[in-house]
Structures are given as C-alpha cells and as structure tokens.
Coordinates of C-alpha atoms in Angstrom, one line a residue:
Chain A
A1 CA 61.6 146.5 158.9
Q2 CA 62.2 144.1 161.7
T3 CA 63.7 145.1 165.1
V4 CA 65.2 143.0 167.8
T5 CA 65.6 144.2 171.4
Q6 CA 67.7 142.7 174.1
S7 CA 66.9 144.6 177.3
Q8 CA 69.6 143.1 179.5
P9 CA 73.0 144.7 178.7
E10 CA 74.7 142.5 181.3
M11 CA 73.9 139.4 183.3
S12 CA 75.9 137.2 185.7
V13 CA 75.3 133.7 187.1
Q14 CA 77.1 131.3 189.3
E15 CA 78.6 128.2 187.8
A16 CA 76.1 125.3 187.7
E17 CA 73.1 127.6 188.0
T18 CA 70.5 128.5 185.4
V19 CA 70.2 131.9 183.7
T20 CA 67.6 133.2 181.2
L21 CA 68.4 135.9 178.6
S22 CA 65.6 137.9 177.2
C23 CA 64.8 139.0 173.6
T24 CA 61.8 140.6 172.0
Y25 CA 61.2 141.3 168.3
D26 CA 58.9 143.1 166.1
T27 CA 57.7 141.9 162.7
S28 CA 54.6 141.6 160.5
E29 CA 55.8 138.4 158.9
S30 CA 54.3 135.0 159.9
N31 CA 57.2 132.9 158.8
Y32 CA 60.7 133.6 160.1
Y33 CA 63.7 132.2 161.9
L34 CA 65.1 133.3 165.3
F35 CA 68.6 132.6 166.5
W36 CA 70.9 132.9 169.5
Y37 CA 74.5 133.5 168.7
K38 CA 77.4 133.4 171.2
Q39 CA 80.4 135.6 170.8
P40 CA 83.3 134.7 173.2
P41 CA 86.3 137.0 173.6
S42 CA 87.9 135.4 170.6
R43 CA 85.1 137.3 168.7
Q44 CA 84.0 134.1 166.8
M45 CA 80.2 134.1 166.0
I46 CA 78.9 130.7 167.2
L47 CA 75.4 129.5 166.5
V48 CA 73.8 128.3 169.8
I49 CA 70.3 127.5 168.8
R50 CA 67.7 128.2 166.1
Q51 CA 63.9 128.3 166.1
E52 CA 61.6 128.2 163.1
A53 CA 58.5 130.3 163.7
Y54 CA 56.0 127.8 162.3
K55 CA 57.2 125.1 164.9
Q56 CA 55.3 125.3 168.1
Q57 CA 57.9 123.2 169.9
N58 CA 60.6 125.0 171.6
A59 CA 64.1 124.3 170.3
T60 CA 66.6 122.6 172.6
E61 CA 70.4 121.9 172.3
N62 CA 71.9 120.2 175.2
R63 CA 72.0 122.7 178.1
F64 CA 70.5 125.5 175.9
S65 CA 66.8 125.9 175.4
V66 CA 64.4 128.6 174.2
N67 CA 61.0 129.9 175.3
F68 CA 59.4 131.0 172.1
Q69 CA 56.2 132.9 172.6
K70 CA 55.0 133.8 169.0
A71 CA 52.0 135.9 170.0
A72 CA 54.1 137.9 172.5
K73 CA 57.0 138.1 170.0
S74 CA 59.3 136.9 172.7
F75 CA 62.3 134.6 172.3
S76 CA 64.3 133.9 175.5
L77 CA 67.3 131.7 176.0
K78 CA 67.8 129.5 179.0
I79 CA 71.2 128.2 179.9
S80 CA 71.1 125.3 182.4
D81 CA 74.1 124.1 184.5
S82 CA 76.1 127.2 183.5
Q83 CA 79.8 126.6 182.8
L84 CA 82.8 129.1 182.8
G85 CA 83.0 128.6 179.1
D86 CA 79.5 130.1 178.6
T87 CA 81.0 133.5 179.4
A88 CA 80.4 135.5 176.3
M89 CA 78.3 138.1 174.5
Y90 CA 75.0 136.6 173.4
F91 CA 73.0 138.0 170.4
C92 CA 69.5 137.4 169.5
A93 CA 68.8 137.6 165.7
F94 CA 65.9 137.5 163.3
M95 CA 65.6 136.4 159.8
N96 CA 62.9 136.4 157.1
P97 CA 63.8 133.5 154.9
G98 CA 61.7 134.6 151.9
G99 CA 63.4 135.1 148.5
T100 CA 66.8 136.8 148.7
S101 CA 66.3 137.7 152.4
Y102 CA 67.9 134.5 153.5
G103 CA 71.0 135.2 155.7
K104 CA 70.1 138.8 156.1
L105 CA 70.0 138.8 159.9
T106 CA 68.8 141.6 162.2
F107 CA 70.6 141.5 165.5
G108 CA 69.9 142.7 168.9
Q109 CA 72.3 144.8 170.9
G110 CA 73.6 141.8 172.8
T111 CA 73.8 140.7 176.4
I112 CA 77.1 140.2 178.1
L113 CA 77.0 137.0 180.3
T114 CA 79.5 136.4 182.9
V115 CA 79.7 133.0 184.7
H116 CA 81.4 133.1 188.1
P117 CA 83.1 130.2 189.7
Chain B
N1 CA 87.9 122.3 156.2
A2 CA 88.8 126.0 156.1
G3 CA 85.2 127.3 156.0
V4 CA 85.1 131.1 155.7
T5 CA 88.5 132.8 155.7
Q6 CA 89.0 136.5 156.3
T7 CA 92.2 138.4 155.8
P8 CA 93.8 140.4 157.4
K9 CA 92.9 139.9 161.0
F10 CA 93.8 143.4 162.1
R11 CA 94.5 146.6 160.2
I12 CA 95.2 150.2 161.0
L13 CA 94.4 152.8 158.3
K14 CA 94.9 156.5 158.1
I15 CA 91.9 158.7 157.1
G16 CA 91.5 158.8 153.4
Q17 CA 93.4 155.6 152.7
S18 CA 91.9 152.7 150.9
M19 CA 92.0 148.9 151.4
T20 CA 90.2 145.7 150.6
L21 CA 89.1 143.1 153.1
Q22 CA 89.3 139.6 151.7
C23 CA 86.7 136.9 152.2
A24 CA 86.9 133.4 150.8
Q25 CA 84.8 130.3 151.4
D26 CA 85.4 126.7 150.3
M27 CA 81.9 125.4 150.8
N28 CA 80.5 126.3 147.4
H29 CA 77.9 128.5 149.1
N30 CA 75.9 130.8 146.9
Y31 CA 75.0 133.4 149.5
M32 CA 77.6 135.6 151.1
Y33 CA 77.4 138.6 153.4
W34 CA 79.4 141.4 155.0
Y35 CA 78.5 142.6 158.4
R36 CA 80.1 145.2 160.7
Q37 CA 80.0 145.2 164.5
D38 CA 80.6 148.5 166.3
P39 CA 81.8 148.3 169.9
G40 CA 79.2 146.9 172.2
M41 CA 76.6 146.5 169.5
G42 CA 75.1 143.9 167.3
L43 CA 76.1 143.2 163.7
K44 CA 74.7 145.3 160.8
L45 CA 74.5 144.1 157.2
I46 CA 76.7 146.1 154.7
Y47 CA 76.4 144.2 151.5
Y48 CA 75.3 140.8 150.4
S49 CA 75.5 138.5 147.3
V50 CA 73.2 135.7 146.2
G51 CA 75.6 134.3 143.6
A52 CA 78.5 135.2 141.4
G53 CA 77.9 138.5 139.6
I54 CA 75.0 139.5 141.8
T55 CA 75.4 141.9 144.8
D56 CA 73.1 144.2 146.7
K57 CA 73.1 146.8 149.5
G58 CA 72.3 146.0 153.0
E59 CA 71.5 148.3 155.9
V60 CA 74.8 150.3 156.0
P61 CA 76.4 150.4 152.6
N62 CA 77.7 153.9 152.4
G63 CA 81.5 154.1 152.0
Y64 CA 81.9 150.5 150.8
N65 CA 81.9 148.5 147.6
V66 CA 81.8 144.8 146.8
S67 CA 82.3 142.5 143.9
R68 CA 81.6 138.8 143.4
S69 CA 83.4 137.5 140.4
T70 CA 83.5 133.9 141.7
T71 CA 81.5 131.8 144.0
E72 CA 84.4 131.6 146.5
D73 CA 85.4 135.2 146.9
F74 CA 83.6 138.2 148.2
P75 CA 86.0 141.2 148.8
L76 CA 84.9 144.4 150.6
R77 CA 86.5 147.6 149.4
L78 CA 86.8 150.8 151.5
E79 CA 87.7 153.7 149.2
L80 CA 88.3 156.7 151.5
A81 CA 88.6 155.4 155.0
A82 CA 86.9 157.5 157.7
P83 CA 87.0 157.2 161.5
S84 CA 83.3 156.1 161.5
Q85 CA 84.5 152.9 159.7
T86 CA 86.4 151.8 162.8
S87 CA 84.7 148.4 163.5
V88 CA 85.0 144.7 163.3
Y89 CA 84.0 143.3 160.0
F90 CA 82.6 139.8 159.5
C91 CA 82.0 137.8 156.3
A92 CA 79.5 135.0 156.3
S93 CA 78.2 132.4 153.9
T94 CA 75.4 129.9 153.6
W95 CA 73.7 127.5 151.2
G96 CA 70.4 129.1 151.8
G97 CA 67.2 127.2 152.6
S98 CA 67.4 126.0 156.2
S99 CA 71.2 126.0 156.4
P100 CA 72.9 128.1 159.1
L101 CA 75.3 131.0 158.4
H102 CA 79.0 130.2 158.7
F103 CA 81.0 133.2 159.9
G104 CA 84.7 134.1 159.4
N105 CA 86.7 135.2 162.4
G106 CA 86.5 138.8 161.6
T107 CA 88.8 141.7 160.7
R108 CA 89.4 144.5 163.3
L109 CA 89.8 147.7 161.4
T110 CA 90.9 151.0 163.1
V111 CA 90.9 154.3 161.1
T112 CA 92.8 157.2 162.7

C-alpha cells in the first residue's frame, strides 16, 4: 500500500513571497501520478497541479510548480508571488493508474497555508 | 455545466438513524468515488465504481453501502449512523485514463 506524508501541518507566508510545501511518498510502483489539491474554506477540492512519474520535467501551472525527485520519492509544491487567495489547506495525493485503480487517491494529512497581507 | 452534484450540503443525524447521500454527475463519467474527510485530515476512499452495476470497497467501507444502477448516480447509504461517521463526504468522478477527478462540494454530516 502507498503512503503519503506531509510533514508541515501549518505554514505561513507574506503576500508576494515564495513558499514551498513538502510531500514524501512511499511506493513500489514505477508508474504513477502525483497531485496537489487545494481546499479553501469553502471546502471545494481544486486540482492545482499534476505530475506523471515517467515525465522527468517538473510540472508548472502559472505561479505553481513542483520539484519532483523520483529517486527520493519527494514531491514539493512551490507557490511563487503568493496571493491572499492562496490561503487554504493543501493536500498531496498519489495514484496508481493501473487497471481499476484510476481515481483511487491516497492523500497526505494536509498543510494549512496562510498568506498574510 | 453542473459537474458533480451532492445533496444535501449539511445533515444532522441521531445515532442509529439511516440516510442516503446523493451524488449525480452529468459528464458521462464511468468512474465514480466516495471519500470521507475527518477533521484536519486527508480524504479516505469509502467505495468506488468503474461503471453501472459495478462497485467495490475502498479503504474504509464499514458502515456504508453503495449502488450504481445508472452511469449518472452513485448514492451512499448509511444504515445505522454512529458518531464515528461524523465527517465531510465527497463524491468524485472521472473519465479515467489521464483525466482529472471532478469533486462535488461535499456533504457535512454530524451524528449525535
């Protein structure tokens, strides 16, 4: 079974600064997906970014980028130019896409990010 | 586009009562899922379905049942509510392949 660990329960950052959220995972699979989801106080689950394990290039979506270290089983999220609207709980998640496993996500415990003005 | 619709948004149950959480999607997705999120925690998979008539257990299925008679609907049934089932419940769906999950807005359930 896969496990996902987020070791930072809470983080804070000043508006316009950069922050990095950490995530490590454990798996014996070679092909998998990793995700970062954002959950604002509205409790919506919003996909921030996705990384496919077989792609060496780190995924980027506007101000959000990841540092994917496959050998170290590490998947951190960097948020540049932080905005007040980035305040939310962030979840790291793992998925093995094989067969009927698609969509069966394993989530980390979450990191609460607060952006201060 | 409605996406994934969950009803109700909030519900309070007494111990031993039963209820059904509704989930409907209008995207013709084959794959559907039920997750629960306990306070301050990540989501855990309760049940999932890969198509109409096919369901299977996830990580935490005890105390729940599901059915999938149509592609659109995937209701979650609680038969004898217990305080341990106090949680926020999310339904999600996807095409499969490289498509992302679409989540509903959740149902907050309190059992007292």
